[in-house]
Amino acid sequence: MNIEQRLSELGLELPQASDPQGSYCNCVRTGKLLYVSGKGPVAGLDKVPKGKLGQEYTTAEGYVFAKATGLHILAAVKLELGSLDKVARVVKLQGFVNATSDFEQHPKVLDGCSDLMADVFGEKGVHARSVFGAMSVRGNLPIIIDSIF
């Protein structure tokens, strides 16, 4: 399956991969694994969202933010590998949801990114994952996701 063609079929477009916001790199390759630094929701949104789930944003909005973050992750992977067709498997996603202390829908938020990976890569996109609530994250973004391919 050609991944660029699959993205087009899904009506999805990758954003430009962003530069790191600190003293780190977007991706590190070791052996056959590619570790992608934490990314936030910048793809396909009118503006970069800032705020907490359970306060400024709903679970449904968080799902959209996680999907946008997934596109941002894929842009970094494509920049590193040259082509998304080189991805053999999505291994793991780890999400940090900027949420109020009583917010409990973290898994439903991260489903936005998980569903995207399965839609784009098929069975190769099904992965292990962890999701955590955070009192704050970089830039007051609603979600940050790091990943392993």
mmCIF file of N, CA and C in Angstrom:
data_model
loop_
_atom_site.group_PDB
_atom_site.id
_atom_site.type_symbol
_atom_site.label_atom_id
_atom_site.label_comp_id
_atom_site.label_asym_id
_atom_site.label_seq_id
_atom_site.Cartn_x
_atom_site.Cartn_y
_atom_site.Cartn_z
ATOM 1 N N MET A 1 0.853 -1.181 0.000
ATOM 2 C CA MET A 1 0.000 0.000 0.000
ATOM 3 C C MET A 1 0.895 1.238 0.000
ATOM 4 N N ASN A 2 0.637 2.180 -0.892
ATOM 5 C CA ASN A 2 1.346 3.453 -0.933
ATOM 6 C C ASN A 2 0.706 4.385 0.089
ATOM 7 N N ILE A 3 1.479 4.797 1.088
ATOM 8 C CA ILE A 3 0.931 5.583 2.193
ATOM 9 C C ILE A 3 0.529 6.980 1.752
ATOM 10 N N GLU A 4 1.292 7.601 0.863
ATOM 11 C CA GLU A 4 0.922 8.935 0.361
ATOM 12 C C GLU A 4 -0.442 8.869 -0.336
ATOM 13 N N GLN A 5 -0.651 7.832 -1.117
ATOM 14 C CA GLN A 5 -1.930 7.644 -1.801
ATOM 15 C C GLN A 5 -3.041 7.395 -0.778
ATOM 16 N N ARG A 6 -2.743 6.620 0.240
ATOM 17 C CA ARG A 6 -3.736 6.334 1.286
ATOM 18 C C ARG A 6 -4.134 7.623 2.004
ATOM 19 N N LEU A 7 -3.173 8.480 2.322
ATOM 20 C CA LEU A 7 -3.487 9.768 2.956
ATOM 21 C C LEU A 7 -4.418 10.577 2.065
ATOM 22 N N SER A 8 -4.131 10.596 0.774
ATOM 23 C CA SER A 8 -4.968 11.329 -0.176
ATOM 24 C C SER A 8 -6.382 10.758 -0.217
ATOM 25 N N GLU A 9 -6.503 9.424 -0.224
ATOM 26 C CA GLU A 9 -7.818 8.772 -0.215
ATOM 27 C C GLU A 9 -8.618 9.156 1.023
ATOM 28 N N LEU A 10 -7.911 9.336 2.140
ATOM 29 C CA LEU A 10 -8.569 9.709 3.397
ATOM 30 C C LEU A 10 -8.832 11.211 3.496
ATOM 31 N N GLY A 11 -8.402 11.961 2.472
ATOM 32 C CA GLY A 11 -8.581 13.405 2.484
ATOM 33 C C GLY A 11 -7.679 14.115 3.486
ATOM 34 N N LEU A 12 -6.516 13.516 3.757
ATOM 35 C CA LEU A 12 -5.603 14.057 4.759
ATOM 36 C C LEU A 12 -4.359 14.633 4.099
ATOM 37 N N GLU A 13 -3.843 15.693 4.699
ATOM 38 C CA GLU A 13 -2.634 16.327 4.205
ATOM 39 C C GLU A 13 -1.675 16.524 5.372
ATOM 40 N N LEU A 14 -0.433 16.189 5.148
ATOM 41 C CA LEU A 14 0.563 16.358 6.198
ATOM 42 C C LEU A 14 0.998 17.819 6.281
ATOM 43 N N PRO A 15 1.185 18.312 7.491
ATOM 44 C CA PRO A 15 1.731 19.661 7.638
ATOM 45 C C PRO A 15 3.236 19.613 7.389
ATOM 46 N N GLN A 16 3.864 20.758 7.394
ATOM 47 C CA GLN A 16 5.327 20.792 7.363
ATOM 48 C C GLN A 16 5.816 20.353 8.739
ATOM 49 N N ALA A 17 6.827 19.507 8.764
ATOM 50 C CA ALA A 17 7.391 19.068 10.041
ATOM 51 C C ALA A 17 7.994 20.273 10.759
ATOM 52 N N SER A 18 7.709 20.379 12.043
ATOM 53 C CA SER A 18 8.213 21.513 12.813
ATOM 54 C C SER A 18 9.627 21.256 13.310
ATOM 55 N N ASP A 19 10.312 22.339 13.596
ATOM 56 C CA ASP A 19 11.629 22.245 14.214
ATOM 57 C C ASP A 19 11.450 22.009 15.703
ATOM 58 N N PRO A 20 12.419 21.346 16.330
ATOM 59 C CA PRO A 20 12.349 21.156 17.779
ATOM 60 C C PRO A 20 12.258 22.494 18.514
ATOM 61 N N GLN A 21 11.589 22.492 19.658
ATOM 62 C CA GLN A 21 11.388 23.695 20.449
ATOM 63 C C GLN A 21 12.367 23.798 21.614
ATOM 64 N N GLY A 22 13.443 23.034 21.555
ATOM 65 C CA GLY A 22 14.424 23.030 22.625
ATOM 66 C C GLY A 22 15.679 22.304 22.184
ATOM 67 N N SER A 23 16.444 21.834 23.130
ATOM 68 C CA SER A 23 17.725 21.175 22.863
ATOM 69 C C SER A 23 17.535 19.672 22.638
ATOM 70 N N TYR A 24 16.899 19.335 21.548
ATOM 71 C CA TYR A 24 16.654 17.943 21.184
ATOM 72 C C TYR A 24 16.420 17.869 19.689
ATOM 73 N N CYS A 25 16.244 16.666 19.145
ATOM 74 C CA CYS A 25 15.956 16.505 17.725
ATOM 75 C C CYS A 25 14.567 15.876 17.558
ATOM 76 N N ASN A 26 14.027 15.992 16.366
ATOM 77 C CA ASN A 26 12.694 15.437 16.092
ATOM 78 C C ASN A 26 12.642 13.925 16.240
ATOM 79 N N CYS A 27 13.681 13.264 15.734
ATOM 80 C CA CYS A 27 13.678 11.805 15.687
ATOM 81 C C CYS A 27 15.069 11.263 15.989
ATOM 82 N N VAL A 28 15.085 10.058 16.558
ATOM 83 C CA VAL A 28 16.329 9.325 16.767
ATOM 84 C C VAL A 28 16.109 7.906 16.260
ATOM 85 N N ARG A 29 17.022 7.468 15.403
ATOM 86 C CA ARG A 29 16.988 6.092 14.921
ATOM 87 C C ARG A 29 18.024 5.286 15.687
ATOM 88 N N THR A 30 17.602 4.137 16.173
ATOM 89 C CA THR A 30 18.531 3.199 16.781
ATOM 90 C C THR A 30 18.091 1.802 16.346
ATOM 91 N N GLY A 31 18.995 1.096 15.713
ATOM 92 C CA GLY A 31 18.616 -0.191 15.137
ATOM 93 C C GLY A 31 17.507 0.020 14.118
ATOM 94 N N LYS A 32 16.442 -0.749 14.250
ATOM 95 C CA LYS A 32 15.315 -0.617 13.320
ATOM 96 C C LYS A 32 14.190 0.250 13.880
ATOM 97 N N LEU A 33 14.422 0.883 15.042
ATOM 98 C CA LEU A 33 13.389 1.700 15.673
ATOM 99 C C LEU A 33 13.623 3.182 15.426
ATOM 100 N N LEU A 34 12.520 3.900 15.269
ATOM 101 C CA LEU A 34 12.546 5.356 15.128
ATOM 102 C C LEU A 34 11.732 5.944 16.273
ATOM 103 N N TYR A 35 12.394 6.696 17.135
ATOM 104 C CA TYR A 35 11.741 7.368 18.253
ATOM 105 C C TYR A 35 11.441 8.794 17.822
ATOM 106 N N VAL A 36 10.182 9.207 17.971
ATOM 107 C CA VAL A 36 9.773 10.553 17.578
ATOM 108 C C VAL A 36 9.470 11.354 18.844
ATOM 109 N N SER A 37 10.113 12.518 18.954
ATOM 110 C CA SER A 37 9.895 13.397 20.100
ATOM 111 C C SER A 37 8.434 13.822 20.179
ATOM 112 N N GLY A 38 8.017 14.253 21.354
ATOM 113 C CA GLY A 38 6.640 14.667 21.569
ATOM 114 C C GLY A 38 6.204 15.765 20.614
ATOM 115 N N LYS A 39 5.035 15.582 20.040
ATOM 116 C CA LYS A 39 4.446 16.545 19.099
ATOM 117 C C LYS A 39 3.080 16.973 19.620
ATOM 118 N N GLY A 40 2.657 18.140 19.197
ATOM 119 C CA GLY A 40 1.347 18.666 19.568
ATOM 120 C C GLY A 40 0.482 18.896 18.348
ATOM 121 N N PRO A 41 -0.752 19.352 18.563
ATOM 122 C CA PRO A 41 -1.717 19.527 17.468
ATOM 123 C C PRO A 41 -1.494 20.805 16.682
ATOM 124 N N VAL A 42 -0.929 20.656 15.485
ATOM 125 C CA VAL A 42 -0.758 21.824 14.625
ATOM 126 C C VAL A 42 -1.324 21.605 13.228
ATOM 127 N N ALA A 43 -1.616 20.363 12.866
ATOM 128 C CA ALA A 43 -2.028 20.052 11.496
ATOM 129 C C ALA A 43 -3.514 20.282 11.273
ATOM 130 N N GLY A 44 -3.836 21.015 10.227
ATOM 131 C CA GLY A 44 -5.218 21.146 9.786
ATOM 132 C C GLY A 44 -6.138 21.919 10.717
ATOM 133 N N LEU A 45 -5.597 22.663 11.641
ATOM 134 C CA LEU A 45 -6.407 23.455 12.559
ATOM 135 C C LEU A 45 -6.260 24.932 12.212
ATOM 136 N N ASP A 46 -7.298 25.713 12.481
ATOM 137 C CA ASP A 46 -7.235 27.147 12.193
ATOM 138 C C ASP A 46 -6.152 27.841 13.007
ATOM 139 N N LYS A 47 -5.981 27.402 14.248
ATOM 140 C CA LYS A 47 -4.941 27.958 15.105
ATOM 141 C C LYS A 47 -4.497 26.876 16.084
ATOM 142 N N VAL A 48 -3.325 27.070 16.654
ATOM 143 C CA VAL A 48 -2.813 26.107 17.625
ATOM 144 C C VAL A 48 -3.632 26.246 18.907
ATOM 145 N N PRO A 49 -4.289 25.159 19.333
ATOM 146 C CA PRO A 49 -5.117 25.234 20.541
ATOM 147 C C PRO A 49 -4.268 25.300 21.805
ATOM 148 N N LYS A 50 -4.785 25.995 22.781
ATOM 149 C CA LYS A 50 -4.134 26.090 24.084
ATOM 150 C C LYS A 50 -5.202 25.939 25.156
ATOM 151 N N GLY A 51 -4.941 25.083 26.134
ATOM 152 C CA GLY A 51 -5.887 24.897 27.218
ATOM 153 C C GLY A 51 -6.034 23.437 27.616
ATOM 154 N N LYS A 52 -6.919 23.226 28.568
ATOM 155 C CA LYS A 52 -7.102 21.910 29.180
ATOM 156 C C LYS A 52 -8.372 21.213 28.699
ATOM 157 N N LEU A 53 -8.271 19.886 28.613
ATOM 158 C CA LEU A 53 -9.455 19.070 28.405
ATOM 159 C C LEU A 53 -10.231 19.073 29.715
ATOM 160 N N GLY A 54 -11.536 19.200 29.611
ATOM 161 C CA GLY A 54 -12.373 19.265 30.800
ATOM 162 C C GLY A 54 -12.575 20.699 31.281
ATOM 163 N N GLN A 55 -11.910 21.639 30.646
ATOM 164 C CA GLN A 55 -12.080 23.056 30.998
ATOM 165 C C GLN A 55 -12.366 23.850 29.726
ATOM 166 N N GLU A 56 -11.345 24.061 28.902
ATOM 167 C CA GLU A 56 -11.561 24.788 27.634
ATOM 168 C C GLU A 56 -12.089 23.877 26.531
ATOM 169 N N TYR A 57 -11.788 22.577 26.632
ATOM 170 C CA TYR A 57 -12.109 21.670 25.533
ATOM 171 C C TYR A 57 -12.823 20.410 25.999
ATOM 172 N N THR A 58 -13.636 19.853 25.105
ATOM 173 C CA THR A 58 -14.370 18.613 25.355
ATOM 174 C C THR A 58 -13.541 17.410 24.904
ATOM 175 N N THR A 59 -14.007 16.241 25.257
ATOM 176 C CA THR A 59 -13.365 15.009 24.814
ATOM 177 C C THR A 59 -13.372 14.928 23.290
ATOM 178 N N ALA A 60 -14.466 15.286 22.662
ATOM 179 C CA ALA A 60 -14.558 15.244 21.199
ATOM 180 C C ALA A 60 -13.538 16.187 20.559
ATOM 181 N N GLU A 61 -13.358 17.360 21.128
ATOM 182 C CA GLU A 61 -12.347 18.282 20.609
ATOM 183 C C GLU A 61 -10.947 17.697 20.828
ATOM 184 N N GLY A 62 -10.738 17.045 21.964
ATOM 185 C CA GLY A 62 -9.461 16.404 22.231
ATOM 186 C C GLY A 62 -9.137 15.330 21.213
ATOM 187 N N TYR A 63 -10.144 14.579 20.794
ATOM 188 C CA TYR A 63 -9.967 13.549 19.760
ATOM 189 C C TYR A 63 -9.437 14.195 18.479
ATOM 190 N N VAL A 64 -10.031 15.318 18.083
ATOM 191 C CA VAL A 64 -9.592 16.038 16.885
ATOM 192 C C VAL A 64 -8.153 16.517 17.058
ATOM 193 N N PHE A 65 -7.822 17.023 18.247
ATOM 194 C CA PHE A 65 -6.452 17.479 18.516
ATOM 195 C C PHE A 65 -5.461 16.317 18.437
ATOM 196 N N ALA A 66 -5.843 15.147 18.947
ATOM 197 C CA ALA A 66 -4.958 13.986 18.891
ATOM 198 C C ALA A 66 -4.750 13.537 17.446
ATOM 199 N N LYS A 67 -5.787 13.607 16.630
ATOM 200 C CA LYS A 67 -5.652 13.263 15.212
ATOM 201 C C LYS A 67 -4.711 14.245 14.524
ATOM 202 N N ALA A 68 -4.866 15.536 14.805
ATOM 203 C CA ALA A 68 -3.979 16.546 14.228
ATOM 204 C C ALA A 68 -2.538 16.313 14.671
ATOM 205 N N THR A 69 -2.370 15.900 15.918
ATOM 206 C CA THR A 69 -1.036 15.584 16.428
ATOM 207 C C THR A 69 -0.453 14.390 15.679
ATOM 208 N N GLY A 70 -1.283 13.409 15.389
ATOM 209 C CA GLY A 70 -0.833 12.254 14.614
ATOM 210 C C GLY A 70 -0.308 12.643 13.241
ATOM 211 N N LEU A 71 -0.961 13.591 12.593
ATOM 212 C CA LEU A 71 -0.483 14.075 11.293
ATOM 213 C C LEU A 71 0.860 14.779 11.452
ATOM 214 N N HIS A 72 1.013 15.511 12.547
ATOM 215 C CA HIS A 72 2.280 16.190 12.847
ATOM 216 C C HIS A 72 3.386 15.150 13.055
ATOM 217 N N ILE A 73 3.078 14.073 13.754
ATOM 218 C CA ILE A 73 4.034 12.983 13.955
ATOM 219 C C ILE A 73 4.429 12.385 12.605
ATOM 220 N N LEU A 74 3.451 12.110 11.756
ATOM 221 C CA LEU A 74 3.743 11.514 10.451
ATOM 222 C C LEU A 74 4.603 12.421 9.590
ATOM 223 N N ALA A 75 4.421 13.731 9.718
ATOM 224 C CA ALA A 75 5.263 14.678 8.970
ATOM 225 C C ALA A 75 6.719 14.557 9.414
ATOM 226 N N ALA A 76 6.946 14.407 10.720
ATOM 227 C CA ALA A 76 8.312 14.243 11.232
ATOM 228 C C ALA A 76 8.908 12.916 10.765
ATOM 229 N N VAL A 77 8.107 11.867 10.758
ATOM 230 C CA VAL A 77 8.578 10.556 10.303
ATOM 231 C C VAL A 77 8.946 10.624 8.816
ATOM 232 N N LYS A 78 8.107 11.253 8.032
ATOM 233 C CA LYS A 78 8.385 11.370 6.592
ATOM 234 C C LYS A 78 9.662 12.167 6.356
ATOM 235 N N LEU A 79 9.847 13.253 7.095
ATOM 236 C CA LEU A 79 11.065 14.052 6.951
ATOM 237 C C LEU A 79 12.297 13.208 7.274
ATOM 238 N N GLU A 80 12.210 12.401 8.309
ATOM 239 C CA GLU A 80 13.351 11.573 8.731
ATOM 240 C C GLU A 80 13.628 10.426 7.768
ATOM 241 N N LEU A 81 12.577 9.739 7.321
ATOM 242 C CA LEU A 81 12.750 8.542 6.494
ATOM 243 C C LEU A 81 12.711 8.803 4.996
ATOM 244 N N GLY A 82 12.160 9.948 4.608
ATOM 245 C CA GLY A 82 12.019 10.260 3.188
ATOM 246 C C GLY A 82 10.713 9.774 2.595
ATOM 247 N N SER A 83 10.130 8.754 3.182
ATOM 248 C CA SER A 83 8.858 8.210 2.710
ATOM 249 C C SER A 83 8.183 7.447 3.848
ATOM 250 N N LEU A 84 6.878 7.600 3.957
ATOM 251 C CA LEU A 84 6.125 6.850 4.963
ATOM 252 C C LEU A 84 5.989 5.379 4.587
ATOM 253 N N ASP A 85 6.286 5.051 3.328
ATOM 254 C CA ASP A 85 6.254 3.656 2.902
ATOM 255 C C ASP A 85 7.350 2.836 3.576
ATOM 256 N N LYS A 86 8.327 3.487 4.173
ATOM 257 C CA LYS A 86 9.411 2.786 4.867
ATOM 258 C C LYS A 86 9.016 2.354 6.275
ATOM 259 N N VAL A 87 7.850 2.785 6.737
ATOM 260 C CA VAL A 87 7.383 2.403 8.071
ATOM 261 C C VAL A 87 6.932 0.947 8.033
ATOM 262 N N ALA A 88 7.579 0.123 8.849
ATOM 263 C CA ALA A 88 7.199 -1.288 8.928
ATOM 264 C C ALA A 88 6.070 -1.501 9.932
ATOM 265 N N ARG A 89 6.020 -0.628 10.959
ATOM 266 C CA ARG A 89 5.020 -0.801 12.006
ATOM 267 C C ARG A 89 4.998 0.423 12.913
ATOM 268 N N VAL A 90 3.814 0.804 13.363
ATOM 269 C CA VAL A 90 3.687 1.754 14.463
ATOM 270 C C VAL A 90 3.799 0.906 15.726
ATOM 271 N N VAL A 91 4.815 1.157 16.538
ATOM 272 C CA VAL A 91 5.075 0.321 17.705
ATOM 273 C C VAL A 91 4.316 0.823 18.921
ATOM 274 N N LYS A 92 4.449 2.125 19.224
ATOM 275 C CA LYS A 92 3.825 2.645 20.444
ATOM 276 C C LYS A 92 3.546 4.132 20.334
ATOM 277 N N LEU A 93 2.433 4.531 20.943
ATOM 278 C CA LEU A 93 2.105 5.943 21.166
ATOM 279 C C LEU A 93 2.032 6.167 22.668
ATOM 280 N N GLN A 94 2.478 7.335 23.088
ATOM 281 C CA GLN A 94 2.356 7.722 24.492
ATOM 282 C C GLN A 94 1.821 9.145 24.521
ATOM 283 N N GLY A 95 0.626 9.296 25.091
ATOM 284 C CA GLY A 95 -0.027 10.603 25.111
ATOM 285 C C GLY A 95 -0.024 11.236 26.484
ATOM 286 N N PHE A 96 0.154 12.544 26.495
ATOM 287 C CA PHE A 96 0.082 13.353 27.713
ATOM 288 C C PHE A 96 -1.032 14.365 27.491
ATOM 289 N N VAL A 97 -2.138 14.172 28.189
ATOM 290 C CA VAL A 97 -3.322 15.008 28.018
ATOM 291 C C VAL A 97 -3.316 16.094 29.084
ATOM 292 N N ASN A 98 -3.288 17.333 28.653
ATOM 293 C CA ASN A 98 -3.360 18.493 29.538
ATOM 294 C C ASN A 98 -4.819 18.595 29.974
ATOM 295 N N ALA A 99 -5.101 18.198 31.205
ATOM 296 C CA ALA A 99 -6.494 18.051 31.629
ATOM 297 C C ALA A 99 -6.700 18.520 33.062
ATOM 298 N N THR A 100 -7.959 18.773 33.370
ATOM 299 C CA THR A 100 -8.332 19.099 34.739
ATOM 300 C C THR A 100 -8.181 17.847 35.600
ATOM 301 N N SER A 101 -8.123 18.040 36.907
ATOM 302 C CA SER A 101 -7.903 16.902 37.805
ATOM 303 C C SER A 101 -9.047 15.898 37.803
ATOM 304 N N ASP A 102 -10.255 16.319 37.393
ATOM 305 C CA ASP A 102 -11.390 15.392 37.378
ATOM 306 C C ASP A 102 -11.690 14.819 35.990
ATOM 307 N N PHE A 103 -10.881 15.143 34.987
ATOM 308 C CA PHE A 103 -11.078 14.622 33.635
ATOM 309 C C PHE A 103 -10.711 13.145 33.604
ATOM 310 N N GLU A 104 -11.554 12.301 32.986
ATOM 311 C CA GLU A 104 -11.327 10.857 32.989
ATOM 312 C C GLU A 104 -11.349 10.214 31.604
ATOM 313 N N GLN A 105 -11.411 11.020 30.560
ATOM 314 C CA GLN A 105 -11.583 10.473 29.209
ATOM 315 C C GLN A 105 -10.287 10.432 28.395
ATOM 316 N N HIS A 106 -9.167 10.336 29.071
ATOM 317 C CA HIS A 106 -7.868 10.327 28.391
ATOM 318 C C HIS A 106 -7.794 9.319 27.239
ATOM 319 N N PRO A 107 -8.237 8.064 27.450
ATOM 320 C CA PRO A 107 -8.153 7.090 26.353
ATOM 321 C C PRO A 107 -8.960 7.501 25.120
ATOM 322 N N LYS A 108 -10.125 8.101 25.338
ATOM 323 C CA LYS A 108 -10.951 8.519 24.207
ATOM 324 C C LYS A 108 -10.292 9.653 23.432
ATOM 325 N N VAL A 109 -9.550 10.492 24.118
ATOM 326 C CA VAL A 109 -8.809 11.564 23.446
ATOM 327 C C VAL A 109 -7.718 10.953 22.565
ATOM 328 N N LEU A 110 -6.889 10.087 23.132
ATOM 329 C CA LEU A 110 -5.779 9.500 22.374
ATOM 330 C C LEU A 110 -6.254 8.624 21.226
ATOM 331 N N ASP A 111 -7.492 8.159 21.282
ATOM 332 C CA ASP A 111 -8.051 7.390 20.160
ATOM 333 C C ASP A 111 -7.962 8.164 18.843
ATOM 334 N N GLY A 112 -7.977 9.486 18.903
ATOM 335 C CA GLY A 112 -7.856 10.276 17.672
ATOM 336 C C GLY A 112 -6.583 9.953 16.915
ATOM 337 N N CYS A 113 -5.486 9.823 17.623
ATOM 338 C CA CYS A 113 -4.210 9.475 16.997
ATOM 339 C C CYS A 113 -4.157 7.982 16.669
ATOM 340 N N SER A 114 -4.633 7.149 17.583
ATOM 341 C CA SER A 114 -4.627 5.702 17.345
ATOM 342 C C SER A 114 -5.457 5.334 16.128
ATOM 343 N N ASP A 115 -6.643 5.912 16.008
ATOM 344 C CA ASP A 115 -7.503 5.631 14.854
ATOM 345 C C ASP A 115 -6.843 6.090 13.555
ATOM 346 N N LEU A 116 -6.175 7.248 13.605
ATOM 347 C CA LEU A 116 -5.471 7.743 12.418
ATOM 348 C C LEU A 116 -4.409 6.744 11.967
ATOM 349 N N MET A 117 -3.596 6.261 12.892
ATOM 350 C CA MET A 117 -2.527 5.323 12.533
ATOM 351 C C MET A 117 -3.095 4.047 11.912
ATOM 352 N N ALA A 118 -4.178 3.535 12.463
ATOM 353 C CA ALA A 118 -4.809 2.334 11.901
ATOM 354 C C ALA A 118 -5.412 2.629 10.524
ATOM 355 N N ASP A 119 -6.026 3.803 10.358
ATOM 356 C CA ASP A 119 -6.597 4.180 9.059
ATOM 357 C C ASP A 119 -5.516 4.307 7.993
ATOM 358 N N VAL A 120 -4.391 4.882 8.361
ATOM 359 C CA VAL A 120 -3.321 5.139 7.395
ATOM 360 C C VAL A 120 -2.520 3.879 7.086
ATOM 361 N N PHE A 121 -2.129 3.125 8.105
ATOM 362 C CA PHE A 121 -1.227 1.990 7.911
ATOM 363 C C PHE A 121 -1.905 0.628 7.943
ATOM 364 N N GLY A 122 -3.209 0.592 8.206
ATOM 365 C CA GLY A 122 -3.888 -0.694 8.304
ATOM 366 C C GLY A 122 -3.406 -1.452 9.525
ATOM 367 N N GLU A 123 -3.232 -2.756 9.392
ATOM 368 C CA GLU A 123 -2.809 -3.595 10.522
ATOM 369 C C GLU A 123 -1.457 -3.151 11.087
ATOM 370 N N LYS A 124 -0.575 -2.593 10.242
ATOM 371 C CA LYS A 124 0.735 -2.114 10.703
ATOM 372 C C LYS A 124 0.606 -0.888 11.608
ATOM 373 N N GLY A 125 -0.576 -0.280 11.612
ATOM 374 C CA GLY A 125 -0.796 0.909 12.424
ATOM 375 C C GLY A 125 -1.342 0.621 13.810
ATOM 376 N N VAL A 126 -1.710 -0.636 14.079
ATOM 377 C CA VAL A 126 -2.218 -1.017 15.397
ATOM 378 C C VAL A 126 -1.013 -1.151 16.323
ATOM 379 N N HIS A 127 -1.077 -0.520 17.489
ATOM 380 C CA HIS A 127 0.103 -0.322 18.323
ATOM 381 C C HIS A 127 -0.203 -0.478 19.808
ATOM 382 N N ALA A 128 0.854 -0.564 20.592
ATOM 383 C CA ALA A 128 0.728 -0.451 22.052
ATOM 384 C C ALA A 128 0.662 1.040 22.379
ATOM 385 N N ARG A 129 0.141 1.378 23.582
ATOM 386 C CA ARG A 129 0.097 2.793 23.933
ATOM 387 C C ARG A 129 -0.088 2.990 25.429
ATOM 388 N N SER A 130 0.223 4.197 25.849
ATOM 389 C CA SER A 130 -0.017 4.657 27.216
ATOM 390 C C SER A 130 -0.566 6.069 27.111
ATOM 391 N N VAL A 131 -1.399 6.425 28.072
ATOM 392 C CA VAL A 131 -1.920 7.795 28.097
ATOM 393 C C VAL A 131 -1.970 8.261 29.543
ATOM 394 N N PHE A 132 -1.574 9.507 29.747
ATOM 395 C CA PHE A 132 -1.491 10.079 31.085
ATOM 396 C C PHE A 132 -2.138 11.454 31.105
ATOM 397 N N GLY A 133 -2.702 11.808 32.234
ATOM 398 C CA GLY A 133 -3.154 13.169 32.458
ATOM 399 C C GLY A 133 -1.990 13.993 32.972
ATOM 400 N N ALA A 134 -1.924 15.243 32.549
ATOM 401 C CA ALA A 134 -0.838 16.121 32.969
ATOM 402 C C ALA A 134 -1.421 17.439 33.478
ATOM 403 N N MET A 135 -0.807 17.965 34.524
ATOM 404 C CA MET A 135 -1.245 19.258 35.058
ATOM 405 C C MET A 135 -0.895 20.383 34.101
ATOM 406 N N SER A 136 0.204 20.223 33.367
ATOM 407 C CA SER A 136 0.592 21.206 32.363
ATOM 408 C C SER A 136 1.500 20.532 31.348
ATOM 409 N N VAL A 137 1.517 21.077 30.149
ATOM 410 C CA VAL A 137 2.424 20.601 29.107
ATOM 411 C C VAL A 137 2.996 21.819 28.377
ATOM 412 N N ARG A 138 4.005 21.577 27.575
ATOM 413 C CA ARG A 138 4.665 22.633 26.802
ATOM 414 C C ARG A 138 3.638 23.498 26.061
ATOM 415 N N GLY A 139 3.783 24.793 26.205
ATOM 416 C CA GLY A 139 2.943 25.720 25.448
ATOM 417 C C GLY A 139 1.470 25.675 25.785
ATOM 418 N N ASN A 140 1.110 25.036 26.897
ATOM 419 C CA ASN A 140 -0.291 24.873 27.288
ATOM 420 C C ASN A 140 -1.116 24.178 26.197
ATOM 421 N N LEU A 141 -0.451 23.320 25.409
ATOM 422 C CA LEU A 141 -1.163 22.550 24.397
ATOM 423 C C LEU A 141 -2.094 21.559 25.091
ATOM 424 N N PRO A 142 -3.191 21.159 24.459
ATOM 425 C CA PRO A 142 -4.102 20.210 25.094
ATOM 426 C C PRO A 142 -3.578 18.775 25.102
ATOM 427 N N ILE A 143 -2.643 18.466 24.211
ATOM 428 C CA ILE A 143 -2.088 17.104 24.169
ATOM 429 C C ILE A 143 -0.701 17.128 23.530
ATOM 430 N N ILE A 144 0.156 16.251 24.023
ATOM 431 C CA ILE A 144 1.470 15.982 23.452
ATOM 432 C C ILE A 144 1.559 14.466 23.307
ATOM 433 N N ILE A 145 2.050 14.013 22.154
ATOM 434 C CA ILE A 145 2.179 12.577 21.908
ATOM 435 C C ILE A 145 3.585 12.287 21.419
ATOM 436 N N ASP A 146 4.254 11.318 22.058
ATOM 437 C CA ASP A 146 5.500 10.823 21.486
ATOM 438 C C ASP A 146 5.246 9.419 20.970
ATOM 439 N N SER A 147 6.154 8.931 20.137
ATOM 440 C CA SER A 147 5.855 7.696 19.432
ATOM 441 C C SER A 147 7.114 6.935 19.037
ATOM 442 N N ILE A 148 6.900 5.657 18.761
ATOM 443 C CA ILE A 148 7.959 4.783 18.309
ATOM 444 C C ILE A 148 7.452 4.052 17.055
ATOM 445 N N PHE A 149 8.290 4.051 16.011
ATOM 446 C CA PHE A 149 7.971 3.361 14.749
ATOM 447 C C PHE A 149 9.037 2.333 14.465
#
